[in-house]
Short mmCIF file of C-alpha atoms and ligand atoms in Angstrom, two decimals:
data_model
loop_
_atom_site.label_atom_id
_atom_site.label_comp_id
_atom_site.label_asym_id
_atom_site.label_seq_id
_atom_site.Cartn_x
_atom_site.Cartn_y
_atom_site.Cartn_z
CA UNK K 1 1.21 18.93 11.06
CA UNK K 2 0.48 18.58 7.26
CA UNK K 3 -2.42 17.65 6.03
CA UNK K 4 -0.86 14.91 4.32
CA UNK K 5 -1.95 11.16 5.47
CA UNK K 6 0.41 9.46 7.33
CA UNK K 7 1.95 6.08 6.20
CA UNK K 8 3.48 3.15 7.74
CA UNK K 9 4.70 0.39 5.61
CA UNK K 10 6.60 -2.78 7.19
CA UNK K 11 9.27 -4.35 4.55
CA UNK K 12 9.74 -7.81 5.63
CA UNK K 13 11.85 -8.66 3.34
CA UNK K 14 12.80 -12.39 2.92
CA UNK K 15 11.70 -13.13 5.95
CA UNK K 16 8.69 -15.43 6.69
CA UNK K 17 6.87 -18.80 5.36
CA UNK K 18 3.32 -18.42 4.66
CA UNK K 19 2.65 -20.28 7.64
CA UNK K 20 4.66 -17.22 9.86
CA UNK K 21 3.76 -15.05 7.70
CA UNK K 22 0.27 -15.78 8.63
CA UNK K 23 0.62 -15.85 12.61
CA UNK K 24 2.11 -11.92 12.02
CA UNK K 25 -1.14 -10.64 10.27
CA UNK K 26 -3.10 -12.40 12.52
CA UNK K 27 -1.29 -10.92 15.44
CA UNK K 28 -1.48 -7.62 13.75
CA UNK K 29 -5.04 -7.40 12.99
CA UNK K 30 -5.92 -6.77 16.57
CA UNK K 31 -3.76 -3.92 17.15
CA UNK K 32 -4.05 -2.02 13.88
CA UNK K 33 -6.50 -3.77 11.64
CA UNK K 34 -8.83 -0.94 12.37
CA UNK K 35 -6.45 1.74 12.17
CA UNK K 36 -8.59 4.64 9.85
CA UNK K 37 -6.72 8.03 10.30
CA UNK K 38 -3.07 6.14 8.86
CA UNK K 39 -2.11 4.20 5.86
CA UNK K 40 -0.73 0.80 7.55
CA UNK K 41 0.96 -1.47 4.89
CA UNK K 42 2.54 -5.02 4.77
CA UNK K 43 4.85 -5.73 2.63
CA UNK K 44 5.57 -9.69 2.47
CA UNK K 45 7.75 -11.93 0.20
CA UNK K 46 5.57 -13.07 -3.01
CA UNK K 47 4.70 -16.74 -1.85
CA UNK K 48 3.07 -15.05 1.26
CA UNK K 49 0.91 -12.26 -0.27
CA UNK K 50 -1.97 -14.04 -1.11
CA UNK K 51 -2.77 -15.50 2.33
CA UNK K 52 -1.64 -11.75 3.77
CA UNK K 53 -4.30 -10.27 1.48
CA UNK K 54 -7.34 -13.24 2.44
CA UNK K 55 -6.30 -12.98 5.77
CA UNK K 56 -6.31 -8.38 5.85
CA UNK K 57 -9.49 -8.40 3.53
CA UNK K 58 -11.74 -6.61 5.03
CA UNK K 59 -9.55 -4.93 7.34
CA UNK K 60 -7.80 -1.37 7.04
CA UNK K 61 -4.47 -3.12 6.26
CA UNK K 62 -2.93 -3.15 2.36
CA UNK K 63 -0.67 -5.42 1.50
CA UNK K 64 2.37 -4.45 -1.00
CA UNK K 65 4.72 -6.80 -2.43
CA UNK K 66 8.75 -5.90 -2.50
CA UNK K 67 9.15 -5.55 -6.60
CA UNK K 68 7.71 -6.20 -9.86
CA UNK K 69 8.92 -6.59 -13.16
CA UNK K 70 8.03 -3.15 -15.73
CA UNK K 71 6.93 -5.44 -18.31
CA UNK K 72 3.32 -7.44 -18.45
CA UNK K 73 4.68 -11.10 -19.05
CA UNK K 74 7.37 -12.85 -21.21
CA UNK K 75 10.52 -14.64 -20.71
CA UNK K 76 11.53 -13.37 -17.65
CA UNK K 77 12.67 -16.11 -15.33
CA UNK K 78 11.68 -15.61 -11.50
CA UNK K 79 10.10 -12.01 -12.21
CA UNK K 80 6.52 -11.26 -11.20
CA UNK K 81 4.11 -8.43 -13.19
CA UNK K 82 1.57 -6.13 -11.97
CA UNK K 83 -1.27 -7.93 -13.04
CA UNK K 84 -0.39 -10.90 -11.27
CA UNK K 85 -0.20 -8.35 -7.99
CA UNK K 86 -3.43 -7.17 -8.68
CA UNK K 87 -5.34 -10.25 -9.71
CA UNK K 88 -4.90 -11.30 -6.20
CA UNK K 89 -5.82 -7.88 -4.85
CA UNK K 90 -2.36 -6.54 -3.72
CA UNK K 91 -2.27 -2.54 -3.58
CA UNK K 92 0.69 -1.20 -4.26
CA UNK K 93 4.81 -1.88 -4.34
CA UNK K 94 8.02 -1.20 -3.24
CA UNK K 95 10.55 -0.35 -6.04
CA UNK K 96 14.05 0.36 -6.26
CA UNK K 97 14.71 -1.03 -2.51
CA UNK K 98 18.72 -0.30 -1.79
CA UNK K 99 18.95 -4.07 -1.52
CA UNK K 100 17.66 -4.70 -5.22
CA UNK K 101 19.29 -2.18 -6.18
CA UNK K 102 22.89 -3.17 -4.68
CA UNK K 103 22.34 -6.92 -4.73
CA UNK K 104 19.80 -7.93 -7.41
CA UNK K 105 20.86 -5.44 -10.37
CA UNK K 106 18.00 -2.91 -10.21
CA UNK K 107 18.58 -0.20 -12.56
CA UNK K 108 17.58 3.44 -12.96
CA UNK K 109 16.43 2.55 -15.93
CA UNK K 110 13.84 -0.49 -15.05
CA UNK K 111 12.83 2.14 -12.24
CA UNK K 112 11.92 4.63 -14.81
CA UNK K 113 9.66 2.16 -16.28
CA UNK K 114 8.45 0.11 -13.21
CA UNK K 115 7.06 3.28 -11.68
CA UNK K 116 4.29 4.55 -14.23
CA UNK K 117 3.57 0.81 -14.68
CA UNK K 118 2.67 0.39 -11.34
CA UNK K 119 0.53 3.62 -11.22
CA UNK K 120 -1.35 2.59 -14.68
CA UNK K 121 -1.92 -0.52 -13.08
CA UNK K 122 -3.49 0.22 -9.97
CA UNK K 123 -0.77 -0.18 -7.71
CA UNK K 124 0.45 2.52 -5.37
CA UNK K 125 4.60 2.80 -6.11
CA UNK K 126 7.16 3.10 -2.75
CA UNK K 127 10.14 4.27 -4.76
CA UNK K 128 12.88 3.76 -2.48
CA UNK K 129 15.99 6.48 -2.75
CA UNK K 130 19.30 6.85 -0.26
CA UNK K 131 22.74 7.43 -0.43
CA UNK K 132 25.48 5.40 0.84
CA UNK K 133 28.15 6.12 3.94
CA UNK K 134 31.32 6.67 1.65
CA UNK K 135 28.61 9.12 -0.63
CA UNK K 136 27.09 11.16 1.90
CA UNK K 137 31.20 11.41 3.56
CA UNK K 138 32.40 12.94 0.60
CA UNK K 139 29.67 15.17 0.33
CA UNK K 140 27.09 13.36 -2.53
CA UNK K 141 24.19 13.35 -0.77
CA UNK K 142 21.72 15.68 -2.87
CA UNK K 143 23.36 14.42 -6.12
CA UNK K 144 22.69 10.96 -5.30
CA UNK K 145 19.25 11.93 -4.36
CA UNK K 146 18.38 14.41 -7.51
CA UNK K 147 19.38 11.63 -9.64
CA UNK K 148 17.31 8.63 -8.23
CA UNK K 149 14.52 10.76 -7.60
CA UNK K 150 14.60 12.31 -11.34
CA UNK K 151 15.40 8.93 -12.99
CA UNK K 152 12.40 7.02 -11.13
CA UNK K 153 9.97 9.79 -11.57
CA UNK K 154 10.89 10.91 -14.85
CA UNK K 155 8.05 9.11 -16.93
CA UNK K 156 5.24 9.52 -14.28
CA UNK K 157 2.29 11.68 -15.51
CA UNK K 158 2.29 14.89 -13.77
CA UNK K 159 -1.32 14.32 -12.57
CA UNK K 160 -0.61 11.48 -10.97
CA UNK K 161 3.01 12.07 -9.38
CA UNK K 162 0.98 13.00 -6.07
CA UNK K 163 0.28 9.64 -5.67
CA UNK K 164 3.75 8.07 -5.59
CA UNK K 165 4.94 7.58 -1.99
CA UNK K 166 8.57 8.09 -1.68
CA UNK K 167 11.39 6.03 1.01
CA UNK K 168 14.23 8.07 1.79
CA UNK K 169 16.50 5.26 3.57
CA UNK K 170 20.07 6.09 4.02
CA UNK K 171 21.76 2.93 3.31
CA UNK K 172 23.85 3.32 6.27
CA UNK K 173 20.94 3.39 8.14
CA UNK K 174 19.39 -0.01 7.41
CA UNK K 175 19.50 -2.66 9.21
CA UNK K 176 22.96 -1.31 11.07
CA UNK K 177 21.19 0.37 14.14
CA UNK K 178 22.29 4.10 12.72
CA UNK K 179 19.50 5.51 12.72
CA UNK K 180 19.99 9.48 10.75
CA UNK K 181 19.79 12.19 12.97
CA UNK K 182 16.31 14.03 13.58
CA UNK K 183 18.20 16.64 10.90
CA UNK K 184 19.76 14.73 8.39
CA UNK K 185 16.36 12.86 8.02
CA UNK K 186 14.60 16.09 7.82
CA UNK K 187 17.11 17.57 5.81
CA UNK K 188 17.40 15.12 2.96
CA UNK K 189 13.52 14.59 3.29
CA UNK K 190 12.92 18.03 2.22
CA UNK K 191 15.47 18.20 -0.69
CA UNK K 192 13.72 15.47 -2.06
CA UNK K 193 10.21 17.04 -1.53
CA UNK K 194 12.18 20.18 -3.36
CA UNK K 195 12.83 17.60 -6.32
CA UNK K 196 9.00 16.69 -6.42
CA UNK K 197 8.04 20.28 -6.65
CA UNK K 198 10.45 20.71 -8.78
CA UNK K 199 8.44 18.34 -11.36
CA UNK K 200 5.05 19.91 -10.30
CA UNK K 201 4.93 22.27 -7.09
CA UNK K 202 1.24 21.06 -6.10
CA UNK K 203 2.36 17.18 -6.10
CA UNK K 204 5.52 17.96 -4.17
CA UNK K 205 3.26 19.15 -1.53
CA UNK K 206 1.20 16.29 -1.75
CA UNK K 207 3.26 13.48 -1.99
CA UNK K 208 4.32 11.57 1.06
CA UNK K 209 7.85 10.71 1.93
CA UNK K 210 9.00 7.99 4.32
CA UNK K 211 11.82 7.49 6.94
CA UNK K 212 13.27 3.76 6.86
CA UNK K 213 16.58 2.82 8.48
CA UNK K 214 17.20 1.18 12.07
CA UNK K 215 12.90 3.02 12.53
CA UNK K 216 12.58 1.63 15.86
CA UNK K 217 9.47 2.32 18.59
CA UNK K 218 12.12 3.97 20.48
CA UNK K 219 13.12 6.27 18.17
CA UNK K 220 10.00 6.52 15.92
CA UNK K 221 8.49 9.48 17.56
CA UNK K 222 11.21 12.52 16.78
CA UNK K 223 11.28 11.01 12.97
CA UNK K 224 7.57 11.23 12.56
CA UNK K 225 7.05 14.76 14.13
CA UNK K 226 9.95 15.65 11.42
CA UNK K 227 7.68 18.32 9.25
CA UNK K 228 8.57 16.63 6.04
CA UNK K 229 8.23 13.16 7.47
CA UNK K 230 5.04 11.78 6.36
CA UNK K 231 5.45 7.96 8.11
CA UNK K 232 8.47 4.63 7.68
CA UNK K 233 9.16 2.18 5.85
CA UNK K 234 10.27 0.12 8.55
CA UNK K 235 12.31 -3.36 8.18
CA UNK K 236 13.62 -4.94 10.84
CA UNK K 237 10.92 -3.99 13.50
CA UNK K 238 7.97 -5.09 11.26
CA UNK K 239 8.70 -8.11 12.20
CA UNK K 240 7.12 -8.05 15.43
CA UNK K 241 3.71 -7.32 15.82
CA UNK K 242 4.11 -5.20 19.51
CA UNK K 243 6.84 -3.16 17.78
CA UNK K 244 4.95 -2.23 14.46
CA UNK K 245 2.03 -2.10 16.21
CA UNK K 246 3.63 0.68 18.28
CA UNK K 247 5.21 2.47 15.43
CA UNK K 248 1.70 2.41 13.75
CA UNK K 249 0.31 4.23 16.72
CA UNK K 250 3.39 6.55 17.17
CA UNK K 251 2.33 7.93 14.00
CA UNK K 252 -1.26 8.39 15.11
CA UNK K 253 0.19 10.44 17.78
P1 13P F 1 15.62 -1.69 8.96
O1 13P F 1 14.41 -1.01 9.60
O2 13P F 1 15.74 -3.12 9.36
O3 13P F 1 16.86 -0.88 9.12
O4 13P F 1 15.31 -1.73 7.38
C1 13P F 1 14.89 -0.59 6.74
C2 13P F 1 14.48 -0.95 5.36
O5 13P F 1 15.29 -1.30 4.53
C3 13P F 1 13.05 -0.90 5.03
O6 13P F 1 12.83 -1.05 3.67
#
Protein backbone atom coordinates (compact mmCIF):
# COMPACT_ATOMS: atom_id res chain seq x y z
CA UNK A 1 0.00 0.00 0.00
CA UNK A 2 1.12 3.69 -0.55
CA UNK A 3 1.91 5.74 1.89
CA UNK A 4 -0.60 8.06 0.79
CA UNK A 5 -3.69 8.76 3.37
CA UNK A 6 -6.69 7.31 2.47
CA UNK A 7 -9.91 9.37 1.80
CA UNK A 8 -13.52 8.88 1.93
CA UNK A 9 -15.78 11.63 1.00
CA UNK A 10 -19.77 11.12 0.88
CA UNK A 11 -21.48 13.58 -1.88
CA UNK A 12 -24.96 13.92 -0.81
CA UNK A 13 -25.91 15.88 -3.19
CA UNK A 14 -29.40 17.57 -2.97
CA UNK A 15 -30.45 15.38 -0.72
CA UNK A 16 -31.35 16.25 2.93
CA UNK A 17 -33.07 19.16 5.16
CA UNK A 18 -31.03 20.36 7.93
CA UNK A 19 -33.21 18.58 10.14
CA UNK A 20 -32.09 14.96 8.15
CA UNK A 21 -29.22 16.19 7.50
CA UNK A 22 -28.64 16.36 11.14
CA UNK A 23 -30.00 12.76 12.22
CA UNK A 24 -27.09 11.41 9.44
CA UNK A 25 -24.11 13.11 11.29
CA UNK A 26 -25.43 12.21 14.36
CA UNK A 27 -25.78 8.64 13.30
CA UNK A 28 -22.38 8.85 11.83
CA UNK A 29 -20.46 10.16 14.63
CA UNK A 30 -20.59 6.89 16.44
CA UNK A 31 -19.24 4.78 13.82
CA UNK A 32 -16.53 7.00 12.34
CA UNK A 33 -16.34 10.19 14.29
CA UNK A 34 -13.14 8.87 15.69
CA UNK A 35 -11.79 7.49 12.66
CA UNK A 36 -7.72 8.82 12.82
CA UNK A 37 -5.75 6.67 10.23
CA UNK A 38 -8.49 7.98 7.13
CA UNK A 39 -9.69 11.25 5.87
CA UNK A 40 -13.69 10.84 6.32
CA UNK A 41 -15.58 13.79 4.64
CA UNK A 42 -19.25 15.01 4.35
CA UNK A 43 -20.22 16.74 1.81
CA UNK A 44 -23.88 18.33 2.39
CA UNK A 45 -26.06 20.83 0.40
CA UNK A 46 -25.18 24.59 1.58
CA UNK A 47 -28.29 25.21 3.93
CA UNK A 48 -27.05 22.08 5.90
CA UNK A 49 -23.30 22.75 6.38
CA UNK A 50 -23.35 24.80 9.21
CA UNK A 51 -25.27 22.48 11.56
CA UNK A 52 -22.95 19.46 9.85
CA UNK A 53 -19.89 21.44 10.93
CA UNK A 54 -21.41 22.40 14.90
CA UNK A 55 -22.61 19.11 15.05
CA UNK A 56 -18.68 17.18 13.61
CA UNK A 57 -16.68 19.91 15.62
CA UNK A 58 -14.62 18.30 17.55
CA UNK A 59 -14.79 15.11 15.87
CA UNK A 60 -12.39 13.59 13.08
CA UNK A 61 -15.08 14.33 10.44
CA UNK A 62 -14.63 17.51 7.75
CA UNK A 63 -17.28 18.74 6.18
CA UNK A 64 -17.02 19.96 2.33
CA UNK A 65 -19.61 21.72 0.52
CA UNK A 66 -20.53 20.60 -3.35
CA UNK A 67 -19.21 24.04 -5.22
CA UNK A 68 -18.20 27.50 -4.87
CA UNK A 69 -18.10 30.36 -6.95
CA UNK A 70 -14.02 31.45 -8.15
CA UNK A 71 -14.76 34.89 -7.34
CA UNK A 72 -14.90 36.55 -3.55
CA UNK A 73 -18.44 38.29 -3.79
CA UNK A 74 -20.45 40.39 -6.34
CA UNK A 75 -23.48 40.02 -8.37
CA UNK A 76 -23.70 36.58 -8.62
CA UNK A 77 -27.21 35.38 -7.94
CA UNK A 78 -27.48 31.96 -5.91
CA UNK A 79 -23.52 31.46 -5.91
CA UNK A 80 -21.65 30.98 -2.65
CA UNK A 81 -17.61 32.10 -2.12
CA UNK A 82 -14.92 30.60 -0.20
CA UNK A 83 -14.94 32.84 2.52
CA UNK A 84 -18.38 32.28 3.30
CA UNK A 85 -17.23 28.30 3.45
CA UNK A 86 -14.64 29.08 5.67
CA UNK A 87 -16.17 31.63 8.00
CA UNK A 88 -18.28 28.83 9.15
CA UNK A 89 -15.34 26.43 9.33
CA UNK A 90 -16.00 24.19 6.24
CA UNK A 91 -12.65 22.43 4.92
CA UNK A 92 -12.56 21.90 1.65
CA UNK A 93 -14.87 21.42 -1.80
CA UNK A 94 -15.98 19.51 -4.47
CA UNK A 95 -15.51 21.16 -7.94
CA UNK A 96 -16.33 20.37 -11.33
CA UNK A 97 -18.89 17.44 -10.17
CA UNK A 98 -20.18 15.70 -13.70
CA UNK A 99 -23.59 16.93 -12.60
CA UNK A 100 -22.50 20.75 -12.54
CA UNK A 101 -20.76 20.26 -15.11
CA UNK A 102 -23.57 18.60 -17.45
CA UNK A 103 -26.54 20.27 -15.78
CA UNK A 104 -25.54 23.58 -14.13
CA UNK A 105 -23.00 25.00 -16.88
CA UNK A 106 -19.66 24.41 -15.12
CA UNK A 107 -16.91 25.30 -17.31
CA UNK A 108 -13.24 24.39 -17.73
CA UNK A 109 -12.65 27.63 -17.46
CA UNK A 110 -14.40 28.60 -13.89
CA UNK A 111 -12.54 25.23 -12.88
CA UNK A 112 -9.27 26.70 -13.76
CA UNK A 113 -10.00 29.46 -11.48
CA UNK A 114 -12.14 27.80 -8.70
CA UNK A 115 -9.28 25.43 -7.97
CA UNK A 116 -6.27 27.75 -6.80
CA UNK A 117 -9.03 29.80 -5.13
CA UNK A 118 -9.98 27.18 -3.04
CA UNK A 119 -6.34 26.20 -2.15
CA UNK A 120 -5.42 30.09 -1.36
CA UNK A 121 -8.30 30.02 0.69
CA UNK A 122 -7.91 27.27 2.91
CA UNK A 123 -10.07 24.87 1.43
CA UNK A 124 -8.95 21.43 0.28
CA UNK A 125 -10.26 21.15 -3.72
CA UNK A 126 -12.08 17.51 -4.92
CA UNK A 127 -11.75 18.23 -8.62
CA UNK A 128 -14.02 15.86 -10.09
CA UNK A 129 -12.94 14.37 -13.80
CA UNK A 130 -14.75 11.33 -15.98
CA UNK A 131 -15.67 10.56 -19.26
CA UNK A 132 -18.94 9.69 -20.59
CA UNK A 133 -20.37 6.09 -22.11
CA UNK A 134 -20.57 7.28 -25.87
CA UNK A 135 -16.66 8.87 -25.05
CA UNK A 136 -15.00 6.10 -23.49
CA UNK A 137 -17.02 3.69 -26.63
CA UNK A 138 -15.36 5.47 -29.20
CA UNK A 139 -12.20 5.36 -27.59
CA UNK A 140 -11.82 9.16 -25.73
CA UNK A 141 -11.11 8.18 -22.56
CA UNK A 142 -7.46 9.61 -21.84
CA UNK A 143 -8.28 12.69 -24.01
CA UNK A 144 -11.20 13.49 -22.03
CA UNK A 145 -9.18 12.95 -18.98
CA UNK A 146 -5.77 14.94 -20.09
CA UNK A 147 -7.95 17.76 -20.82
CA UNK A 148 -10.05 18.12 -17.54
CA UNK A 149 -7.23 17.27 -15.54
CA UNK A 150 -4.85 19.96 -17.40
CA UNK A 151 -7.60 22.64 -17.58
CA UNK A 152 -8.50 22.36 -13.69
CA UNK A 153 -4.97 22.12 -12.58
CA UNK A 154 -3.45 24.41 -14.89
CA UNK A 155 -3.17 27.57 -12.52
CA UNK A 156 -2.40 25.60 -9.26
CA UNK A 157 1.07 26.42 -7.77
CA UNK A 158 3.31 23.57 -8.20
CA UNK A 159 4.00 23.46 -4.42
CA UNK A 160 0.80 23.03 -3.59
CA UNK A 161 -0.69 20.65 -6.42
CA UNK A 162 0.01 17.73 -3.79
CA UNK A 163 -2.69 18.87 -1.96
CA UNK A 164 -5.54 18.73 -4.49
CA UNK A 165 -7.51 15.47 -4.13
CA UNK A 166 -8.71 14.27 -7.39
CA UNK A 167 -12.45 12.13 -8.30
CA UNK A 168 -12.15 10.03 -11.19
CA UNK A 169 -16.03 9.12 -11.68
CA UNK A 170 -16.97 7.67 -14.95
CA UNK A 171 -20.19 9.23 -15.67
CA UNK A 172 -21.61 6.01 -16.61
CA UNK A 173 -20.86 4.90 -13.43
CA UNK A 174 -22.90 7.23 -11.22
CA UNK A 175 -25.74 6.68 -9.84
CA UNK A 176 -26.60 3.77 -12.68
CA UNK A 177 -25.30 0.71 -10.61
CA UNK A 178 -22.16 0.25 -13.27
CA UNK A 179 -19.77 0.25 -11.25
CA UNK A 180 -16.00 0.31 -13.64
CA UNK A 181 -14.24 -2.73 -13.57
CA UNK A 182 -11.35 -3.31 -10.88
CA UNK A 183 -9.15 -2.36 -14.31
CA UNK A 184 -10.72 0.34 -15.94
CA UNK A 185 -10.76 2.12 -12.46
CA UNK A 186 -7.18 1.34 -12.02
CA UNK A 187 -6.41 2.03 -15.40
CA UNK A 188 -7.79 5.51 -15.85
CA UNK A 189 -6.69 6.21 -12.14
CA UNK A 190 -3.18 5.89 -13.09
CA UNK A 191 -3.27 7.91 -16.39
CA UNK A 192 -4.47 10.58 -14.44
CA UNK A 193 -1.78 10.19 -11.66
CA UNK A 194 0.60 10.16 -15.04
CA UNK A 195 -1.03 13.71 -15.81
CA UNK A 196 -0.14 14.94 -12.17
CA UNK A 197 3.41 13.89 -12.56
CA UNK A 198 3.37 15.12 -15.55
CA UNK A 199 2.95 18.79 -13.91
CA UNK A 200 5.43 17.89 -11.05
CA UNK A 201 6.57 14.10 -10.60
CA UNK A 202 6.81 14.45 -6.61
CA UNK A 203 3.00 15.79 -6.36
CA UNK A 204 1.78 13.12 -8.73
CA UNK A 205 2.98 10.73 -6.21
CA UNK A 206 1.47 12.50 -3.55
CA UNK A 207 -1.75 13.44 -4.55
CA UNK A 208 -4.72 11.26 -3.83
CA UNK A 209 -7.21 10.13 -6.36
CA UNK A 210 -10.73 8.86 -5.68
CA UNK A 211 -13.12 6.16 -7.11
CA UNK A 212 -16.91 7.43 -7.22
CA UNK A 213 -19.59 5.71 -9.28
CA UNK A 214 -22.31 3.03 -8.06
CA UNK A 215 -19.03 2.75 -4.69
CA UNK A 216 -21.06 0.40 -2.83
CA UNK A 217 -19.94 -1.68 0.64
CA UNK A 218 -20.20 -4.57 -1.58
CA UNK A 219 -17.98 -3.64 -3.99
CA UNK A 220 -15.79 -1.10 -2.09
CA UNK A 221 -13.09 -3.45 -1.15
CA UNK A 222 -11.41 -4.53 -4.80
CA UNK A 223 -11.62 -0.54 -5.68
CA UNK A 224 -9.74 0.49 -2.62
CA UNK A 225 -6.95 -2.23 -2.75
CA UNK A 226 -6.63 -0.76 -6.53
CA UNK A 227 -2.75 0.56 -6.14
CA UNK A 228 -3.64 3.92 -7.48
CA UNK A 229 -6.89 4.12 -5.58
CA UNK A 230 -6.39 6.31 -2.70
CA UNK A 231 -10.35 6.21 -1.23
CA UNK A 232 -14.36 7.32 -2.98
CA UNK A 233 -16.22 9.81 -3.43
CA UNK A 234 -19.24 8.01 -2.82
CA UNK A 235 -22.98 9.33 -3.63
CA UNK A 236 -25.67 7.33 -3.36
CA UNK A 237 -24.48 5.11 -0.36
CA UNK A 238 -23.52 8.15 1.82
CA UNK A 239 -26.69 8.38 2.46
CA UNK A 240 -26.90 5.79 4.96
CA UNK A 241 -24.94 5.84 7.86
CA UNK A 242 -24.37 1.60 8.10
CA UNK A 243 -23.28 1.78 4.44
CA UNK A 244 -20.71 4.75 4.67
CA UNK A 245 -19.87 3.73 7.81
CA UNK A 246 -18.77 0.43 6.21
CA UNK A 247 -17.08 1.94 3.26
CA UNK A 248 -15.15 4.17 5.80
CA UNK A 249 -13.86 1.06 7.46
CA UNK A 250 -13.31 -0.90 4.16
CA UNK A 251 -10.76 1.59 3.56
CA UNK A 252 -9.16 1.14 6.96
CA UNK A 253 -8.80 -2.37 5.94
P1 LIG B 1 -23.18 7.29 -6.81
O1 LIG B 1 -22.27 6.69 -5.75
O2 LIG B 1 -24.58 7.48 -6.33
O3 LIG B 1 -23.07 6.57 -8.11
O4 LIG B 1 -22.63 8.77 -7.07
C1 LIG B 1 -21.29 8.98 -7.29
C2 LIG B 1 -21.02 10.43 -7.28
O5 LIG B 1 -21.42 11.15 -8.18
C3 LIG B 1 -20.27 11.00 -6.15
O6 LIG B 1 -19.91 12.31 -6.38
Amino acid sequence: MSDRRRFIAGNWKMNKTIAEAEELVQALLPRVGAVEDVDVVVCPPYLSLQAVVDSARGSAVQVYAQNMHEQDAGAFTGEVSAPMLTEIDVAGVILGHSERRQLCGETDRALQLKVPKALESGLIPILCVGETEEERERGDTERKLRHQVQEGLEKVPKERLHEVVVAYEPIWAIGTGLVATPEQAQDAIAFVRALVQGFDKEAGNRVRILYGGSLKPDNAAELLALPDVDGALVGGASLDAESFATIVETARA
